[in-house]
């Protein structure tokens, strides 16, 4: 039976390919007969081809692609174990909402994510399934009809911090993983943004030319003729320190993109009264075009991001910035020679006005080993020229 199916698919593929070749020859002959000079392109969209023929050609090509996938699946089925059945909830959701194409590239993770009991508690799979899917481009994640797990003893409103820089954050507000070696904010590394004393002093003073205190930022913005900073986005903003500090200084609203990646960044930001956007760096910013006064890229944006992905990120920042808004590249690091060869030209293609451009050596172990440097830059989206 399997041999019969394979022969049938081969016959269908042969017929589809022949039909494609016939249509392609017809296209070329009709173009040659109707035009005194043949075009120098093989792109059908650039030629004067009837729409119904183009539609037929595209349909045949899509059929060939589908049959090719089907043939490869059927040929592999004899040697591979049977595929896991598609979860019913995934089938249902696929009929009512779009699912990102990258999700289908990771069916095992997607099936695990959507394999749950409806109207019951959701699995505790944030770190094991949800974030791995997000990091692989499956965003936004499909919705689920289950109840998100919460801490067993919810905090009373009075125990929530009223100060975004409290002496400590309440551990009971986090649903810590059962196998986690650390189940308290106090045992998390201070360098990750969980030390209240360290975070309380950030963005207030400059220890080197690479730092940009917020008082200096606001002063530079006024000097550049920009409007007050009211709305901002902090990309890879950790526990939301910039958002908390700007709210105290200027009553600004700052959205912070975070990923937990083994530590409760999102929960810490929320406890400080900051809105955490659970989004990976490669996701399009969920913000309307041309509405923000400031976009900051933090330490998470660095040379480990492929240059094309970084360029898309910067142009997405341009999309959401209003005219005269600011792009703040904060402590971006890369190998020294790559700054002039790759990243400075990449940033320069935006055509922004340079307000600040500071470069310094990265002196930690990794920086010394790879010859890395830091870049901090404040760039202004061009203002309209006066008539």
Short mmCIF file of C-alpha atoms in Angstrom, two decimals:
data_model
loop_
_atom_site.label_atom_id
_atom_site.label_comp_id
_atom_site.label_asym_id
_atom_site.label_seq_id
_atom_site.Cartn_x
_atom_site.Cartn_y
_atom_site.Cartn_z
CA UNK A 1 0.00 0.00 0.00
CA UNK A 2 2.84 2.39 0.85
CA UNK A 3 4.41 1.64 -2.56
CA UNK A 4 1.11 2.47 -4.27
CA UNK A 5 0.86 5.80 -2.47
CA UNK A 6 4.46 6.65 -3.39
CA UNK A 7 3.84 5.83 -7.07
CA UNK A 8 0.68 7.92 -7.03
CA UNK A 9 2.53 10.91 -5.56
CA UNK A 10 5.32 10.52 -8.11
CA UNK A 11 2.75 10.53 -10.93
CA UNK A 12 1.09 13.65 -9.53
CA UNK A 13 4.46 15.36 -9.23
CA UNK A 14 5.30 14.45 -12.82
CA UNK A 15 1.99 15.83 -14.10
CA UNK A 16 2.37 19.04 -12.09
CA UNK A 17 5.93 19.61 -13.29
CA UNK A 18 4.94 19.02 -16.93
CA UNK A 19 2.05 21.46 -16.56
CA UNK A 20 4.43 24.03 -15.07
CA UNK A 21 6.85 23.67 -17.95
CA UNK A 22 4.06 23.98 -20.53
CA UNK A 23 2.73 27.12 -18.86
CA UNK A 24 6.22 28.59 -18.57
CA UNK A 25 6.89 27.96 -22.28
CA UNK A 26 3.55 29.50 -23.15
CA UNK A 27 4.42 32.57 -21.06
CA UNK A 28 7.77 33.02 -22.75
CA UNK A 29 6.38 32.50 -26.22
CA UNK A 30 3.53 34.95 -25.64
CA UNK A 31 5.94 37.55 -24.31
CA UNK A 32 8.29 37.02 -27.27
CA UNK A 33 5.44 37.36 -29.81
CA UNK A 34 3.85 40.42 -28.24
CA UNK A 35 7.00 42.43 -27.59
CA UNK A 36 9.52 43.63 -30.19
CA UNK A 37 12.36 43.34 -27.66
CA UNK A 38 12.33 40.44 -25.22
CA UNK A 39 12.66 41.50 -21.60
CA UNK A 40 15.92 40.74 -19.80
CA UNK A 41 14.20 39.25 -16.76
CA UNK A 42 12.70 35.89 -15.95
CA UNK A 43 10.48 37.36 -13.26
CA UNK A 44 6.87 36.83 -14.44
CA UNK A 45 5.71 39.77 -12.31
CA UNK A 46 7.91 42.10 -14.38
CA UNK A 47 6.50 40.87 -17.70
CA UNK A 48 3.15 41.52 -19.34
CA UNK A 49 1.60 38.14 -18.50
CA UNK A 50 -2.18 37.61 -18.15
CA UNK A 51 -3.28 37.45 -14.53
CA UNK A 52 -5.18 34.16 -14.94
CA UNK A 53 -2.05 32.45 -16.27
CA UNK A 54 0.05 33.77 -13.40
CA UNK A 55 -2.56 32.48 -10.96
CA UNK A 56 -2.48 29.03 -12.56
CA UNK A 57 1.31 28.96 -12.46
CA UNK A 58 1.40 29.94 -8.78
CA UNK A 59 -1.23 27.29 -7.99
CA UNK A 60 0.79 24.58 -9.76
CA UNK A 61 3.99 25.63 -7.97
CA UNK A 62 2.19 25.52 -4.63
CA UNK A 63 0.87 22.05 -5.50
CA UNK A 64 4.38 20.84 -6.32
CA UNK A 65 5.68 22.16 -2.98
CA UNK A 66 2.83 20.47 -1.12
CA UNK A 67 3.28 17.16 -2.93
CA UNK A 68 7.04 17.27 -2.31
CA UNK A 69 6.45 17.65 1.42
CA UNK A 70 3.82 14.91 1.30
CA UNK A 71 6.16 12.55 -0.58
CA UNK A 72 9.01 13.15 1.86
CA UNK A 73 6.63 12.50 4.76
CA UNK A 74 5.31 9.27 3.26
CA UNK A 75 8.79 8.00 2.39
CA UNK A 76 10.05 8.68 5.88
CA UNK A 77 7.04 7.08 7.57
CA UNK A 78 8.30 3.56 6.88
CA UNK A 79 11.52 4.17 8.82
CA UNK A 80 10.40 6.76 11.39
CA UNK A 81 8.14 6.21 14.37
CA UNK A 82 4.57 7.48 13.98
CA UNK A 83 4.20 11.21 14.60
CA UNK A 84 2.57 12.41 17.80
CA UNK A 85 -1.12 13.15 17.34
CA UNK A 86 -1.92 16.84 17.05
CA UNK A 87 -3.46 18.12 20.29
CA UNK A 88 -7.18 18.91 19.88
CA UNK A 89 -6.71 22.42 21.30
CA UNK A 90 -4.11 23.19 18.62
CA UNK A 91 -6.49 22.03 15.89
CA UNK A 92 -9.28 24.17 17.32
CA UNK A 93 -7.14 27.28 17.71
CA UNK A 94 -5.73 26.96 14.20
CA UNK A 95 -9.27 27.42 12.86
CA UNK A 96 -9.99 30.63 14.77
CA UNK A 97 -6.63 32.43 14.94
CA UNK A 98 -3.39 32.65 12.97
CA UNK A 99 -0.37 30.74 14.23
CA UNK A 100 3.09 32.10 13.47
CA UNK A 101 4.77 30.15 10.68
CA UNK A 102 7.90 29.59 12.79
CA UNK A 103 5.80 27.62 15.29
CA UNK A 104 5.32 24.82 12.76
CA UNK A 105 9.11 24.47 12.51
CA UNK A 106 9.13 23.15 16.08
CA UNK A 107 6.14 20.77 16.23
CA UNK A 108 7.34 18.91 19.33
CA UNK A 109 7.47 22.08 21.42
CA UNK A 110 4.24 23.41 19.91
CA UNK A 111 2.40 20.16 20.62
CA UNK A 112 3.67 20.12 24.19
CA UNK A 113 2.56 23.74 24.66
CA UNK A 114 -0.95 23.08 23.32
CA UNK A 115 -1.34 19.65 24.94
CA UNK A 116 -3.26 20.64 28.06
CA UNK A 117 -6.64 20.10 29.66
CA UNK A 118 -9.06 22.93 28.77
CA UNK A 119 -10.71 24.87 31.60
CA UNK A 120 -8.16 23.49 34.09
CA UNK A 121 -4.87 24.85 35.45
CA UNK A 122 -2.25 25.41 32.74
CA UNK A 123 0.95 23.37 32.90
CA UNK A 124 3.89 25.11 34.53
CA UNK A 125 5.83 25.27 31.29
CA UNK A 126 7.00 28.87 31.01
CA UNK A 127 10.71 28.04 31.08
CA UNK A 128 10.55 24.57 29.54
CA UNK A 129 8.21 25.22 26.59
CA UNK A 130 6.81 28.76 26.27
CA UNK A 131 10.06 30.73 26.27
CA UNK A 132 11.93 28.18 24.09
CA UNK A 133 9.14 28.60 21.53
CA UNK A 134 9.37 32.39 21.72
CA UNK A 135 13.14 32.32 21.28
CA UNK A 136 12.72 30.15 18.18
CA UNK A 137 10.47 32.72 16.52
CA UNK A 138 7.08 31.33 17.55
CA UNK A 139 5.51 34.61 18.55
CA UNK A 140 2.96 35.52 19.47
CA UNK A 141 2.24 32.22 21.16
CA UNK A 142 -1.19 30.68 20.56
CA UNK A 143 -3.76 31.44 23.21
CA UNK A 144 -4.82 28.69 25.59
CA UNK A 145 -8.06 28.00 27.45
CA UNK A 146 -6.58 27.24 30.83
CA UNK A 147 -5.84 29.06 34.08
CA UNK A 148 -2.34 30.44 34.50
CA UNK A 149 -0.61 29.13 37.63
CA UNK A 150 -0.24 31.66 40.42
CA UNK A 151 1.58 31.72 43.77
CA UNK A 152 -0.25 29.71 46.41
CA UNK A 153 -0.54 32.68 48.79
CA UNK A 154 -1.32 35.88 46.84
CA UNK A 155 -0.04 39.10 48.30
CA UNK A 156 -2.40 41.56 49.88
CA UNK A 157 -2.46 45.02 48.26
CA UNK A 158 -0.79 46.47 51.34
CA UNK A 159 2.24 44.24 50.95
CA UNK A 160 2.96 45.40 47.38
CA UNK A 161 5.83 47.91 47.23
CA UNK A 162 4.70 51.51 46.88
CA UNK A 163 8.27 52.61 46.06
CA UNK A 164 9.76 51.26 42.81
CA UNK A 165 13.09 51.04 44.66
CA UNK A 166 12.12 49.18 47.84
CA UNK A 167 14.66 47.68 50.24
CA UNK A 168 13.56 44.23 49.05
CA UNK A 169 10.98 42.55 46.86
CA UNK A 170 8.47 40.05 48.32
CA UNK A 171 9.45 36.47 47.48
CA UNK A 172 5.84 35.29 47.87
CA UNK A 173 4.86 37.18 44.71
CA UNK A 174 6.79 34.71 42.52
CA UNK A 175 5.85 31.17 41.60
CA UNK A 176 9.34 29.75 41.92
CA UNK A 177 10.16 26.57 39.97
CA UNK A 178 10.11 23.57 42.34
CA UNK A 179 13.60 22.43 41.32
CA UNK A 180 15.15 25.91 41.31
CA UNK A 181 18.26 26.15 43.51
CA UNK A 182 17.30 29.73 44.39
CA UNK A 183 13.78 30.59 45.50
CA UNK A 184 14.32 34.10 46.79
CA UNK A 185 15.26 37.46 45.31
CA UNK A 186 18.02 37.68 47.90
CA UNK A 187 20.02 34.80 46.42
CA UNK A 188 19.87 36.00 42.81
CA UNK A 189 23.07 37.61 41.48
CA UNK A 190 23.17 41.37 42.01
CA UNK A 191 24.58 41.82 38.50
CA UNK A 192 21.28 40.61 37.03
CA UNK A 193 19.38 43.60 38.36
CA UNK A 194 17.87 42.14 41.52
CA UNK A 195 19.92 44.06 44.10
CA UNK A 196 17.81 47.02 45.31
CA UNK A 197 20.78 49.12 46.38
CA UNK A 198 22.58 48.74 43.05
CA UNK A 199 19.45 49.46 41.03
CA UNK A 200 18.59 52.53 43.09
CA UNK A 201 21.81 54.24 41.96
CA UNK A 202 21.62 53.34 38.26
CA UNK A 203 21.07 56.13 35.71
CA UNK A 204 21.75 58.80 38.34
CA UNK A 205 25.47 59.45 37.85
CA UNK A 206 28.27 58.74 35.38
CA UNK A 207 31.17 56.51 36.34
CA UNK A 208 32.65 56.71 32.84
CA UNK A 209 32.04 58.37 29.51
CA UNK A 210 29.92 55.37 28.56
CA UNK A 211 27.26 56.22 31.13
CA UNK A 212 24.37 58.55 30.35
CA UNK A 213 22.67 59.82 33.52
CA UNK A 214 19.02 60.66 33.05
CA UNK A 215 19.55 64.28 34.03
CA UNK A 216 22.06 64.54 31.17
CA UNK A 217 19.68 62.73 28.82
CA UNK A 218 16.87 65.16 29.58
CA UNK A 219 19.20 68.12 29.21
CA UNK A 220 20.48 66.89 25.84
CA UNK A 221 16.90 66.34 24.70
CA UNK A 222 15.95 69.91 25.58
CA UNK A 223 19.04 71.29 23.86
CA UNK A 224 18.21 69.29 20.73
CA UNK A 225 14.80 70.92 20.58
CA UNK A 226 12.89 67.75 21.35
CA UNK A 227 9.61 67.47 23.19
CA UNK A 228 9.60 66.13 26.77
CA UNK A 229 10.11 62.38 27.10
CA UNK A 230 6.67 61.01 27.97
CA UNK A 231 6.53 57.61 26.25
CA UNK A 232 9.46 55.21 25.88
CA UNK A 233 10.45 51.61 25.25
CA UNK A 234 13.30 49.86 27.03
CA UNK A 235 14.44 46.87 24.94
CA UNK A 236 15.89 44.11 27.09
CA UNK A 237 15.27 46.26 30.16
CA UNK A 238 15.72 43.53 32.78
CA UNK A 239 13.87 44.35 35.98
CA UNK A 240 12.58 47.70 34.73
CA UNK A 241 14.99 50.10 36.45
CA UNK A 242 14.95 52.70 33.64
CA UNK A 243 11.15 52.67 33.54
CA UNK A 244 10.93 53.10 37.30
CA UNK A 245 13.47 55.94 37.39
CA UNK A 246 11.92 57.87 34.47
CA UNK A 247 8.50 57.60 36.05
CA UNK A 248 9.83 59.23 39.21
CA UNK A 249 11.73 61.95 37.31
CA UNK A 250 9.29 62.91 34.57
CA UNK A 251 6.16 60.81 35.12
CA UNK A 252 7.02 59.05 31.84
CA UNK A 253 5.42 55.78 30.79
CA UNK A 254 8.07 53.24 29.78
CA UNK A 255 7.35 49.74 28.48
CA UNK A 256 10.04 47.16 29.20
CA UNK A 257 10.63 44.07 27.08
CA UNK A 258 11.80 41.13 29.18
CA UNK A 259 12.40 37.41 29.02
CA UNK A 260 12.76 35.45 32.25
CA UNK A 261 15.40 32.96 31.05
CA UNK A 262 15.72 31.35 34.45
CA UNK A 263 15.20 34.42 36.66
CA UNK A 264 11.97 36.32 37.48
CA UNK A 265 12.70 39.52 35.53
CA UNK A 266 9.08 40.05 34.54
CA UNK A 267 7.77 39.50 38.06
CA UNK A 268 10.37 41.89 39.52
CA UNK A 269 9.47 44.60 37.00
CA UNK A 270 5.75 44.18 37.73
CA UNK A 271 6.33 44.40 41.49
CA UNK A 272 8.02 47.76 40.88
CA UNK A 273 4.97 49.03 39.02
CA UNK A 274 6.50 48.62 35.56
CA UNK A 275 4.73 46.97 32.62
CA UNK A 276 6.83 44.00 31.40
CA UNK A 277 6.32 42.97 27.77
CA UNK A 278 7.18 39.28 27.52
CA UNK A 279 8.83 39.49 24.09
CA UNK A 280 12.09 38.26 22.57
CA UNK A 281 14.48 40.62 20.82
CA UNK A 282 13.52 39.40 17.36
CA UNK A 283 9.81 40.18 17.82
CA UNK A 284 8.31 43.26 16.19
CA UNK A 285 7.59 45.85 18.86
CA UNK A 286 3.87 45.77 19.72
CA UNK A 287 3.66 49.57 19.48
CA UNK A 288 1.98 51.89 17.00
CA UNK A 289 4.15 53.70 14.44
CA UNK A 290 5.65 57.08 15.34
CA UNK A 291 4.41 57.47 18.92
CA UNK A 292 7.45 57.08 21.22
CA UNK A 293 9.87 59.74 22.43
CA UNK A 294 12.68 57.31 23.35
CA UNK A 295 13.82 53.77 22.58
CA UNK A 296 16.71 52.36 24.59
CA UNK A 297 18.55 49.15 23.78
CA UNK A 298 20.17 47.66 26.85
CA UNK A 299 22.95 45.19 27.51
CA UNK A 300 21.00 42.33 25.91
CA UNK A 301 21.47 43.96 22.50
CA UNK A 302 25.06 43.13 21.58
CA UNK A 303 27.32 41.44 19.03
CA UNK A 304 25.79 38.02 19.68
CA UNK A 305 22.77 39.15 17.66
CA UNK A 306 23.35 38.52 13.92
CA UNK A 307 23.93 41.80 12.09
CA UNK A 308 20.83 41.45 9.87
CA UNK A 309 18.63 40.81 12.93
CA UNK A 310 20.15 43.82 14.67
CA UNK A 311 19.46 45.97 11.63
CA UNK A 312 15.81 44.92 11.60
CA UNK A 313 15.61 45.75 15.32
CA UNK A 314 17.02 49.24 14.77
CA UNK A 315 14.64 49.95 11.91
CA UNK A 316 11.75 48.75 14.06
CA UNK A 317 12.91 51.28 16.66
CA UNK A 318 12.82 53.90 13.92
CA UNK A 319 9.28 52.82 13.07
CA UNK A 320 7.93 53.45 16.57
CA UNK A 321 9.88 56.67 17.21
CA UNK A 322 8.23 59.97 16.44
CA UNK A 323 10.07 62.64 14.50
CA UNK A 324 12.72 64.11 16.77
CA UNK A 325 12.63 61.09 19.09
CA UNK A 326 15.78 59.47 20.47
CA UNK A 327 17.47 56.11 20.03
CA UNK A 328 19.72 55.34 22.98
CA UNK A 329 22.21 52.53 22.32
CA UNK A 330 23.43 51.78 25.84
CA UNK A 331 26.63 49.77 26.37
CA UNK A 332 26.44 47.83 23.12
CA UNK A 333 29.53 45.62 22.91
CA UNK A 334 31.35 44.02 20.00
CA UNK A 335 34.87 43.17 18.90
CA UNK A 336 36.95 46.30 18.39
CA UNK A 337 37.53 46.02 14.62
CA UNK A 338 33.86 45.20 14.01
CA UNK A 339 32.68 48.51 15.43
CA UNK A 340 34.07 50.53 12.51
CA UNK A 341 33.68 47.78 9.92
CA UNK A 342 30.15 46.58 10.71
CA UNK A 343 28.19 48.33 13.41
CA UNK A 344 29.00 52.01 12.92
CA UNK A 345 27.97 51.84 9.23
CA UNK A 346 24.88 49.85 10.20
CA UNK A 347 23.80 52.51 12.69
CA UNK A 348 24.85 55.30 10.33
CA UNK A 349 22.42 54.11 7.66
CA UNK A 350 19.59 55.37 9.85
CA UNK A 351 20.71 58.90 9.07
CA UNK A 352 20.17 60.06 12.66
CA UNK A 353 21.82 63.07 14.24
CA UNK A 354 24.56 62.03 16.67
CA UNK A 355 24.04 63.64 20.06
CA UNK A 356 26.51 61.41 21.93
CA UNK A 357 28.97 58.77 20.69
CA UNK A 358 31.31 57.24 23.26
CA UNK A 359 33.53 54.17 22.92
CA UNK A 360 35.47 52.42 25.68
CA UNK A 361 37.22 49.13 26.31
CA UNK A 362 35.26 46.25 27.81
CA UNK A 363 37.53 45.26 30.66
CA UNK A 364 35.88 42.13 32.04
CA UNK A 365 37.21 38.63 31.28
CA UNK A 366 35.23 38.23 28.08
CA UNK A 367 36.10 41.69 26.86
CA UNK A 368 39.82 41.17 27.38
CA UNK A 369 39.73 37.74 25.80
CA UNK A 370 37.93 38.82 22.62
CA UNK A 371 39.20 42.40 22.38
CA UNK A 372 35.72 43.84 22.85
CA UNK A 373 34.66 47.47 23.19
CA UNK A 374 31.55 49.22 24.44
CA UNK A 375 29.54 51.78 22.50
CA UNK A 376 27.07 54.19 24.04
CA UNK A 377 25.28 56.45 21.59
CA UNK A 378 22.37 58.87 21.72
CA UNK A 379 20.89 59.48 18.29
CA UNK A 380 18.01 61.73 17.24
CA UNK A 381 15.56 60.88 14.51
CA UNK A 382 15.73 63.73 11.96
CA UNK A 383 13.40 66.68 12.49
CA UNK A 384 11.51 67.97 9.48
CA UNK A 385 13.36 70.67 7.58
CA UNK A 386 11.91 74.14 7.92
CA UNK A 387 10.52 75.59 4.73
#
